[in-house]
mmCIF file of C-alpha atoms and ligand atoms in Angstrom:
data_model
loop_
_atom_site.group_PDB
_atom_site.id
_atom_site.type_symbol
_atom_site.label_atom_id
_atom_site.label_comp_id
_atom_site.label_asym_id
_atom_site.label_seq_id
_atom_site.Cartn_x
_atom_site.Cartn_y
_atom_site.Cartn_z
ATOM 1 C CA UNK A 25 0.000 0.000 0.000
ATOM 2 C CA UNK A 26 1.131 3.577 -0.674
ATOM 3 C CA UNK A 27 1.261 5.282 2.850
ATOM 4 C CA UNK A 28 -1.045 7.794 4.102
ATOM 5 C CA UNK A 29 -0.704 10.117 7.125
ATOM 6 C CA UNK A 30 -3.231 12.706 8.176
ATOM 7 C CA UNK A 31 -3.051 14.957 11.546
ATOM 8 C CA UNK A 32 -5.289 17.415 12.893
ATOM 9 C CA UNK A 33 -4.215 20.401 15.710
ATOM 10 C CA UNK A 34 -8.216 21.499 16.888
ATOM 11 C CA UNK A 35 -11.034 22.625 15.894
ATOM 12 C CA UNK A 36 -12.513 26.292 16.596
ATOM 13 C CA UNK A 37 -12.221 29.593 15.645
ATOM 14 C CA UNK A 38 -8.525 29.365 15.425
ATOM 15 C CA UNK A 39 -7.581 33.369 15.283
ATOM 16 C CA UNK A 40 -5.292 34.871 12.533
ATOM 17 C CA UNK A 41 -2.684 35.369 14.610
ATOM 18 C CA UNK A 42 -2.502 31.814 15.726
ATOM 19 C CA UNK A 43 -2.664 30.471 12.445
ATOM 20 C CA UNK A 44 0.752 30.018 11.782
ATOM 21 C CA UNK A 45 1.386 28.720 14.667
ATOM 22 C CA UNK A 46 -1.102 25.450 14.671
ATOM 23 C CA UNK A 47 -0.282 25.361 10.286
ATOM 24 C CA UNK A 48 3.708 25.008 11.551
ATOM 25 C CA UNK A 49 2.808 21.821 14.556
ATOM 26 C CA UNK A 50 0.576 20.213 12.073
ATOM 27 C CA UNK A 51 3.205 20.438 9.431
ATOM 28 C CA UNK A 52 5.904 19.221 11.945
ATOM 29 C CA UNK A 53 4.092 16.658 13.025
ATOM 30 C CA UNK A 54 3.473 15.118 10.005
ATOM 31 C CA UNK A 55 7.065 15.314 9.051
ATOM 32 C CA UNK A 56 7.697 12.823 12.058
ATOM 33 C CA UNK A 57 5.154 10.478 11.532
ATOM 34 C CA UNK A 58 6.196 10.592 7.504
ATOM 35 C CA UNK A 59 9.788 9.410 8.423
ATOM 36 C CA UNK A 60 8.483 6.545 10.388
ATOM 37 C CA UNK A 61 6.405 5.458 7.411
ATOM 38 C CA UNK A 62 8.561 6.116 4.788
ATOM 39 C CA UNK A 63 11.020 3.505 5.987
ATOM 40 C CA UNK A 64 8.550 1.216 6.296
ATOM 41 C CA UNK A 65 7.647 1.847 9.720
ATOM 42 C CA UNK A 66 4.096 0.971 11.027
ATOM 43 C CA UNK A 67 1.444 3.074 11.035
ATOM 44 C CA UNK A 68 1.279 2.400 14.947
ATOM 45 C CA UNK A 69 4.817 4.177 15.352
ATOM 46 C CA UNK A 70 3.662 6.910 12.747
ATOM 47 C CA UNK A 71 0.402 8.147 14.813
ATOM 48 C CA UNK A 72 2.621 8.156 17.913
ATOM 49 C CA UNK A 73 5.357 9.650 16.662
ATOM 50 C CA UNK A 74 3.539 12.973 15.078
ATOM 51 C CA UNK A 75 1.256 13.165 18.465
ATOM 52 C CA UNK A 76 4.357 13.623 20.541
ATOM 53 C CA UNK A 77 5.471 16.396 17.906
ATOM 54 C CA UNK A 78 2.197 18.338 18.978
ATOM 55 C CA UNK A 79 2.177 17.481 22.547
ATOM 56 C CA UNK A 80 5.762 18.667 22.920
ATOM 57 C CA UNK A 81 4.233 22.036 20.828
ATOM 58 C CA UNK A 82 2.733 24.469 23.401
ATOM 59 C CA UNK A 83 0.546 25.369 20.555
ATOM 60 C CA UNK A 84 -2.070 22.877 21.432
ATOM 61 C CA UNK A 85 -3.839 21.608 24.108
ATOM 62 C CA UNK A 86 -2.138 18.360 24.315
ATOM 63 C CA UNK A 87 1.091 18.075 26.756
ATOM 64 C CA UNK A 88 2.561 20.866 27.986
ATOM 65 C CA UNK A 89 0.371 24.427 27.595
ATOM 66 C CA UNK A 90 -2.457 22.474 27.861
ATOM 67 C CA UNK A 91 -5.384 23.642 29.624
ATOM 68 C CA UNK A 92 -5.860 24.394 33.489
ATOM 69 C CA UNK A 93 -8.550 22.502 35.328
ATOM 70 C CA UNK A 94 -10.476 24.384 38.006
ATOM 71 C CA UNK A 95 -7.815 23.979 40.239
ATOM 72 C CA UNK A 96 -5.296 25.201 37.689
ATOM 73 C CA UNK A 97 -3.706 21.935 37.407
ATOM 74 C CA UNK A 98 -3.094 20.321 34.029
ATOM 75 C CA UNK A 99 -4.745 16.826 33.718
ATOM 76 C CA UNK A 100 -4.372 14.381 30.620
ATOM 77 C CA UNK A 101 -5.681 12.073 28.699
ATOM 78 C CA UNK A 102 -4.756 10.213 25.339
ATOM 79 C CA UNK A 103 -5.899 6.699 23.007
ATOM 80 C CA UNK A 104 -3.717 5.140 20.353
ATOM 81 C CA UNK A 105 -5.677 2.093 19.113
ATOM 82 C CA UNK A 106 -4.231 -0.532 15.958
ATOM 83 C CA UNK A 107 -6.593 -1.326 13.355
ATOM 84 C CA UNK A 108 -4.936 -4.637 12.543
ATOM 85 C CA UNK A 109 -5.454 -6.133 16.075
ATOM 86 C CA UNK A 110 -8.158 -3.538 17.712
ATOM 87 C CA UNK A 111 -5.145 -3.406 20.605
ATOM 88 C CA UNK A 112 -5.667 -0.184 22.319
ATOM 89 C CA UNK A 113 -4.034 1.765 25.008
ATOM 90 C CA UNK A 114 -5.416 4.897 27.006
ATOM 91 C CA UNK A 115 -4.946 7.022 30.093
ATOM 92 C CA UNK A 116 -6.991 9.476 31.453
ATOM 93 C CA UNK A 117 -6.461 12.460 34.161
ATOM 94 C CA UNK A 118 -2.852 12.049 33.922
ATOM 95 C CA UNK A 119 -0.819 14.718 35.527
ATOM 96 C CA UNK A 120 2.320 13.781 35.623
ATOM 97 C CA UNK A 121 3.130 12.788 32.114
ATOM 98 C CA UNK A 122 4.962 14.900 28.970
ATOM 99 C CA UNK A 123 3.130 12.853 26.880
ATOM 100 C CA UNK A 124 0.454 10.704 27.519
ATOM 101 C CA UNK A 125 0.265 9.129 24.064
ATOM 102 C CA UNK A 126 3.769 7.493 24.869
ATOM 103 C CA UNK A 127 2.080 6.242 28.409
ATOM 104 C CA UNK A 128 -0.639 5.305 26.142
ATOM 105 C CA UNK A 129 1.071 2.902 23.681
ATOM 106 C CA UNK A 130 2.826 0.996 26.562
ATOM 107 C CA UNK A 131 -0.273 0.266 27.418
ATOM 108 C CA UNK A 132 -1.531 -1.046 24.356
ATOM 109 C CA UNK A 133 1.750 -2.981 23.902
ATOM 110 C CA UNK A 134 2.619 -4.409 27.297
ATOM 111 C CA UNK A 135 -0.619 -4.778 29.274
ATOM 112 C CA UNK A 136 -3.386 -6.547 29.262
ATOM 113 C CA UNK A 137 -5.288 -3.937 30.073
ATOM 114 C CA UNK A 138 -6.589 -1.032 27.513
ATOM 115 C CA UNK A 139 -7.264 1.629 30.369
ATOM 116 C CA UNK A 140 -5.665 2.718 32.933
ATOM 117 C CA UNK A 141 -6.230 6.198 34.858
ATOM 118 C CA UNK A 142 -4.996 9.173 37.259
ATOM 119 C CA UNK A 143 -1.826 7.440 39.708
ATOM 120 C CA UNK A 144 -2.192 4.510 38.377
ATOM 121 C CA UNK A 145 -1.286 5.308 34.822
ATOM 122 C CA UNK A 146 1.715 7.066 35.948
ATOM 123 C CA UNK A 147 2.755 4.291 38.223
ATOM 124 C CA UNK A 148 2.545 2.180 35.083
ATOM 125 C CA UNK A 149 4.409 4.190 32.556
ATOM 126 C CA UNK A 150 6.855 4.860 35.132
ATOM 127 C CA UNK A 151 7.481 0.836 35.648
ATOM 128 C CA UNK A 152 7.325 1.251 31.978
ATOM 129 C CA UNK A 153 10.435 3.384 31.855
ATOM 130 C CA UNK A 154 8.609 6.772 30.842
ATOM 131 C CA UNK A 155 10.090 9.426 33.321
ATOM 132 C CA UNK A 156 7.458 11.486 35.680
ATOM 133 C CA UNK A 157 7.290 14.840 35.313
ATOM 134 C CA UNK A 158 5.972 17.428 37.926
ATOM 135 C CA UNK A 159 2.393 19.327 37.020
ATOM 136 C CA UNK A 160 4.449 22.415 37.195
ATOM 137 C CA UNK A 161 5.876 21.145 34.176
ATOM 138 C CA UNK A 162 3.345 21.528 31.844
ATOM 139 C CA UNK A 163 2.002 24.548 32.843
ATOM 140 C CA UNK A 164 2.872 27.790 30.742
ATOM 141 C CA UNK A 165 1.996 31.668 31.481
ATOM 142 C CA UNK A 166 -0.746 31.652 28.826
ATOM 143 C CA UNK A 167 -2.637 29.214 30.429
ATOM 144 C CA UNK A 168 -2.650 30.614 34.265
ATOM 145 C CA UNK A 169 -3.724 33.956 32.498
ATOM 146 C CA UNK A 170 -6.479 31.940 30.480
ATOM 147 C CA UNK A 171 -8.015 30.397 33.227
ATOM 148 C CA UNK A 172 -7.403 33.526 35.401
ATOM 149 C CA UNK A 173 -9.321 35.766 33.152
ATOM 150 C CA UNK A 174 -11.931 32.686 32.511
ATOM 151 C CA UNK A 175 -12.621 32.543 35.614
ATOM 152 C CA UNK A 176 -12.904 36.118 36.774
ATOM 153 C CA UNK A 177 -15.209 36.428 33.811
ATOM 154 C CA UNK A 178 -17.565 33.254 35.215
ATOM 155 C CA UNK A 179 -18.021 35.006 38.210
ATOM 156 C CA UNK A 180 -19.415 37.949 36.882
ATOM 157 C CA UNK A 181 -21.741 36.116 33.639
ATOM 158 C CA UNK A 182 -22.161 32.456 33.249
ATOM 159 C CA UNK A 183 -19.858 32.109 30.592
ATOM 160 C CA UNK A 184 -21.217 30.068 27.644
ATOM 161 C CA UNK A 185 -18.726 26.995 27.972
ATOM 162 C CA UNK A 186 -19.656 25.497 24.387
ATOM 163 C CA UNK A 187 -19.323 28.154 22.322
ATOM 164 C CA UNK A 188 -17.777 27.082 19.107
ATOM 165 C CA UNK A 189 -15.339 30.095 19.447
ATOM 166 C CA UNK A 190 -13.506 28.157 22.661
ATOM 167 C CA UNK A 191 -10.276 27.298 21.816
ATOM 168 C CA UNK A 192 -10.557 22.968 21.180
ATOM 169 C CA UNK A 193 -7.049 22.179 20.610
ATOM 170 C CA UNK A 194 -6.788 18.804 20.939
ATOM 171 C CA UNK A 195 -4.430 16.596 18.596
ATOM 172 C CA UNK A 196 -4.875 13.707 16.751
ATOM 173 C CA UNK A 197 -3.424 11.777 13.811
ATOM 174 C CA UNK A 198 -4.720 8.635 11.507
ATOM 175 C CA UNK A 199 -2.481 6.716 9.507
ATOM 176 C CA UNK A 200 -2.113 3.802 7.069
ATOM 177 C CA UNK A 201 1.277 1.732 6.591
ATOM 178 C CA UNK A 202 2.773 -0.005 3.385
ATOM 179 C CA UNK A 203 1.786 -3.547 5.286
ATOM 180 C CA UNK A 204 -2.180 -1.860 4.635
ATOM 181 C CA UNK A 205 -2.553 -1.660 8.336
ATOM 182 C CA UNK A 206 -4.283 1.735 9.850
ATOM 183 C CA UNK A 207 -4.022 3.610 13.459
ATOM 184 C CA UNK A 208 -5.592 5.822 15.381
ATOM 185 C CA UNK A 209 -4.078 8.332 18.259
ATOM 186 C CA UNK A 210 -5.837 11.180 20.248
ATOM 187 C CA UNK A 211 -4.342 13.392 22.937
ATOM 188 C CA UNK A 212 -5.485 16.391 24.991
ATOM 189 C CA UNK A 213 -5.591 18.546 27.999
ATOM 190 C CA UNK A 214 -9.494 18.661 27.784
ATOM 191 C CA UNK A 215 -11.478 21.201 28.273
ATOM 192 C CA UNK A 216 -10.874 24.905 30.075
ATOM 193 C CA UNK A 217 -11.622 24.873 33.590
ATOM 194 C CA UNK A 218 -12.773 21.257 33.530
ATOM 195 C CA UNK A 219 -13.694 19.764 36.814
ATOM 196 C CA UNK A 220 -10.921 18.088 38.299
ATOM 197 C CA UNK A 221 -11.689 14.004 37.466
ATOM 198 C CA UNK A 222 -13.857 14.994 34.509
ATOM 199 C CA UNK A 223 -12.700 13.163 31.522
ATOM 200 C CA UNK A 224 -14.026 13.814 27.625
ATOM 201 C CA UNK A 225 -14.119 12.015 24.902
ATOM 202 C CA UNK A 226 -10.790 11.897 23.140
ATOM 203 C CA UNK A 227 -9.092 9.120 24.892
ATOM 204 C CA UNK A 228 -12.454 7.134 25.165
ATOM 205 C CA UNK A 229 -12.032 4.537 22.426
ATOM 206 C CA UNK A 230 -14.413 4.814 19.807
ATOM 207 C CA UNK A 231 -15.775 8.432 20.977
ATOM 208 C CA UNK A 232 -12.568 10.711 20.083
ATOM 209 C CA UNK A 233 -10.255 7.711 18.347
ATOM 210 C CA UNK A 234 -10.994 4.568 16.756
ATOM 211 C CA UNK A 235 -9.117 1.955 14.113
ATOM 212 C CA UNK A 236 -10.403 -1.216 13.221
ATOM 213 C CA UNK A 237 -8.324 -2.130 9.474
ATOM 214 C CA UNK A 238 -12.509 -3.169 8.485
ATOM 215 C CA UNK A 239 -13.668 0.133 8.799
ATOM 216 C CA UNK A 240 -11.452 2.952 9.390
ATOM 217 C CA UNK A 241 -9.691 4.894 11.583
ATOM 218 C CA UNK A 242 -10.480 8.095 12.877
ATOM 219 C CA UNK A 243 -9.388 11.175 15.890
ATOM 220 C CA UNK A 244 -12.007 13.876 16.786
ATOM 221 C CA UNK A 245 -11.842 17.158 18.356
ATOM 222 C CA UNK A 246 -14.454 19.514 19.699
ATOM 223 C CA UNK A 247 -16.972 19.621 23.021
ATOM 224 C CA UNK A 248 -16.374 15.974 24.450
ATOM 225 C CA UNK A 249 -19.583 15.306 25.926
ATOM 226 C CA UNK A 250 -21.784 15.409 23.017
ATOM 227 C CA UNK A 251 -19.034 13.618 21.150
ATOM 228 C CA UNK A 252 -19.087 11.016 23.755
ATOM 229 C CA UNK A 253 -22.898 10.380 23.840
ATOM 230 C CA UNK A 254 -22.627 9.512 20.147
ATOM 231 C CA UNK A 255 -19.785 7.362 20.506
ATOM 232 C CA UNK A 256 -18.655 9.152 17.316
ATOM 233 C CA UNK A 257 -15.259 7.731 16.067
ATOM 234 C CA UNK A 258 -16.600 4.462 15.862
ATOM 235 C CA UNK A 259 -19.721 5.975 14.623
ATOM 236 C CA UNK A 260 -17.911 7.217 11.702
ATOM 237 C CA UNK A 261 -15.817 4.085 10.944
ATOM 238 C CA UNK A 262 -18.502 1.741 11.093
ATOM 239 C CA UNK A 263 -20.461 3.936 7.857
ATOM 240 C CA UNK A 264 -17.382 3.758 5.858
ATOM 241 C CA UNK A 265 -17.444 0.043 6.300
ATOM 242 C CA UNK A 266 -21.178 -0.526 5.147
ATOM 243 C CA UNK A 267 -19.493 1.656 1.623
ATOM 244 C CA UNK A 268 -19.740 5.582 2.116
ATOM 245 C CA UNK A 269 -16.722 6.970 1.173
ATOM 246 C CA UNK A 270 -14.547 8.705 3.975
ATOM 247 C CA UNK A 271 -14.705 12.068 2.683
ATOM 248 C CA UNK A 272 -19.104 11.674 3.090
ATOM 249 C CA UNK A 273 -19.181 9.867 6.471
ATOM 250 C CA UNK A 274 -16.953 12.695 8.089
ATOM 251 C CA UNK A 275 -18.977 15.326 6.851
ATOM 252 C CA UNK A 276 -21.767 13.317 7.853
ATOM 253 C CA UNK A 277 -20.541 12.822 11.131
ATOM 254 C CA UNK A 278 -20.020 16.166 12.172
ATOM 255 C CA UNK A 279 -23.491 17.492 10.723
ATOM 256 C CA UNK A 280 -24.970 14.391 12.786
ATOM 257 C CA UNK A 281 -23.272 15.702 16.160
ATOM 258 C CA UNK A 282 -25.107 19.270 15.223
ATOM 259 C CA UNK A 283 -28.218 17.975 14.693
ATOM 260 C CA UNK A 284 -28.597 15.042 17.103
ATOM 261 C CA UNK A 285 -26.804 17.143 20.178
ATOM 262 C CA UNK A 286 -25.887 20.290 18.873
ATOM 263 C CA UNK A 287 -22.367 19.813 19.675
ATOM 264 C CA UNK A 288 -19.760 21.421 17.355
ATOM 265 C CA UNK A 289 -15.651 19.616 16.615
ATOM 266 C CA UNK A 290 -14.190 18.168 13.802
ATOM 267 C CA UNK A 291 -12.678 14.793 12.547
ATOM 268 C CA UNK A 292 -10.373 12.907 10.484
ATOM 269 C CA UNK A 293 -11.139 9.589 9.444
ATOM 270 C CA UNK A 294 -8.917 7.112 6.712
ATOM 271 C CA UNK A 295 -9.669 3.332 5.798
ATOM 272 C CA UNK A 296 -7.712 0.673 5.385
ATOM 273 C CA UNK A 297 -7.994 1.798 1.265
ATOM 274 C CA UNK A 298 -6.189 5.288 1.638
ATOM 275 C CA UNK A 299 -9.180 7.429 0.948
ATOM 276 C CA UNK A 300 -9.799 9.686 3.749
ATOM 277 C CA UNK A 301 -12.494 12.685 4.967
ATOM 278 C CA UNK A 302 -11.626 15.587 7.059
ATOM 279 C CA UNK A 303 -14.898 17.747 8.457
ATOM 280 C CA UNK A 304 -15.343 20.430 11.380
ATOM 281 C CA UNK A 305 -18.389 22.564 11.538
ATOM 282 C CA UNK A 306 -16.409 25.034 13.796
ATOM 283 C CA UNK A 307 -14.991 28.140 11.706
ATOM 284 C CA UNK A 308 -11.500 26.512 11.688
ATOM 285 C CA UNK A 309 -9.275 23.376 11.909
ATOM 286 C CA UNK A 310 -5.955 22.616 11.867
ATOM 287 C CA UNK A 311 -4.823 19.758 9.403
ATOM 288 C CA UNK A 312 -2.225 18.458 7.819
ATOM 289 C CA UNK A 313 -1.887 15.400 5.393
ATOM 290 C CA UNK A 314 0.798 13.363 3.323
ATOM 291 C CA UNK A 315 0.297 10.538 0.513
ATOM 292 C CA UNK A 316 2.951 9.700 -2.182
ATOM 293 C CA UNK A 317 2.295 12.133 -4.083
ATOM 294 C CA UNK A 318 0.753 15.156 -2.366
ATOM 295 C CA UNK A 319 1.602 17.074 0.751
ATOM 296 C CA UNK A 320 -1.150 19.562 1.633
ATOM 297 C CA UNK A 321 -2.387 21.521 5.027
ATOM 298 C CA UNK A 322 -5.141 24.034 6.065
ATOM 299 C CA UNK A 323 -6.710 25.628 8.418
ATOM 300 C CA UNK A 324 -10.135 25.521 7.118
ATOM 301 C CA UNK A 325 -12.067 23.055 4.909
ATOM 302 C CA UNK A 326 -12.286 25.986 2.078
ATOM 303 C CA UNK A 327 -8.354 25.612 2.095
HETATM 304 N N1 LIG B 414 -12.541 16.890 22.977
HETATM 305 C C1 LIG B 414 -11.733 17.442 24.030
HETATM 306 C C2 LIG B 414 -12.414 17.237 25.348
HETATM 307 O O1 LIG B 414 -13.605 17.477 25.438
HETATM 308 C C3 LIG B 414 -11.424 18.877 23.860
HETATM 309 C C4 LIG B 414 -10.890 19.262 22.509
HETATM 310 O O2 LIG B 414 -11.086 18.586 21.516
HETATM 311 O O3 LIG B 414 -10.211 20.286 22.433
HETATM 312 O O4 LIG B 414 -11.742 16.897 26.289
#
């Protein structure tokens, strides 16, 4: 098969003076997940691999400069799942990790279990060899301001927490190797003054990632909870195996989250064939995307 990588940075009304900044991490990212493939890598290593690149990019809200929960404490959570084997590894309300997604795929490789959460995750990747960091860590200026100015605001007006202008900035990448095997990986700091404990969808398997090599694979972004309730990855994956084509079900998807809960995100989604669909109904997302032959990114579906 002729390899196929496609990475998203978020989904929102990305302003014009952060454009270049989320165009650059998706572009970076899908430089590292393109090496991996182009030596024949799997497309296991290839989602991981361009996840860390926008984890490690205070850009997004994966990683460091992530979010602040109420408390002002950054919590995590991230999913890489193989569509060959349906293996999957998550953790959720990590705070200790650089990246989750690595935490993640020792999961899905060395333990029987697919889920692990909060102290226990860390204690895991730590037995796994993946070094602790502290919360201070991953906290950045921007963020303490954010949440400062967030929450001086609630107290004055109930802010409207789902407006589609709120910065979703999760990451995510899809993939398809030269064995025909496809991947899945999701990774975020979740939502902006999140309860502490409260987890969304994206490391949920089959409500913000999914890959099953029969259907597809794909990563979402947006408001989790309305995401969740439709279980919407797997959603997605199981209408491109009954035929539609990528490109429709993604669309479909999205206008399907509108109507049925009025929630608002975006999503990538690739099958096991190459063809892919990328769809937000959010006034921006960040995406990036490499075959043989083309190399292309936007920050809008006009682009
Ligand atoms: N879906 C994520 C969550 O609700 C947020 C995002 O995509 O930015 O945790």
């Amino acid at each position: 098969m002729d390899p196929v990588l496609l990475v998203h940075g978020g989904a929102w009304a990305i302003p014009d003076d952060m454009v270049d900044a989320h165009l650059n991490g998706v572009r970076h990212a899908i430089a590292a997940g393109w090496q991996v493939l182009n030596r024949g890598g799997s497309s296991l290593d290839a989602v991981e691999e361009a996840v860390v690149i926008m984890e490690d990019d205070q850009t997004f809200d994966a990683g460091r400069g992530s979010f602040l929960n109420r408390d002002g404490k950054v919590q995590l959570d991230a999913l890489i799942m193989e569509g060959a084997t349906l293996r999957a590894g998550g953790v959720g309300c990590v705070e200790h990790l650089r990246n989750p997604i690595r935490a993640a795929r020792k999961i899905l490789s060395e333990s029987p279990h697919v889920y692990f959460v909060a102290e226990g995750a860390e204690r895991f990747a730590a037995e796994h060899g993946i070094a602790l960091c502290k919360n201070e860590d991953l906290i950045i200026p921007r963020e303490v301001e954010r949440l400062r100015e967030f929450q001086a605001h609630a107290a004055e007006e109930k802010p409207d927490l789902f407006a589609a202008t709120l910065s979703h900035d999760t990451v995510g990448a899809v993939a398809l190797d030269a064995k025909g095997d496809i991947a899945a990986a999701t990774s975020t700091g979740g939502t902006l003054n999140k309860a502490p404990g409260r987890l969304g969808d994206s490391s949920l398997i089959g409500c913000g990632c999914y890959a099953d090599n029969k259907t597809a694979a794909a990563s979402t972004t947006g408001w989790g909870e309305p995401i969740m309730k439709l279980v919407l990855a797997k959603w997605a994956a199981d209408r491109v195996a009954s035929g539609s084509l990528p490109e429709w079900v993604a669309a479909e998807a999205i206008n399907y989250l509108q109507a049925r809960v009025n929630g608002h995100g975006g999503m990538i989604l690739l099958d096991a064939r190459g063809r892919f669909g990328i769809a937000h109904n959010t006034p921006r997302m960040a995406w990036a995307l490499k075959t043989m032959s083309e190399e292309r990114s936007g920050i809008s579906r006009q682009e």
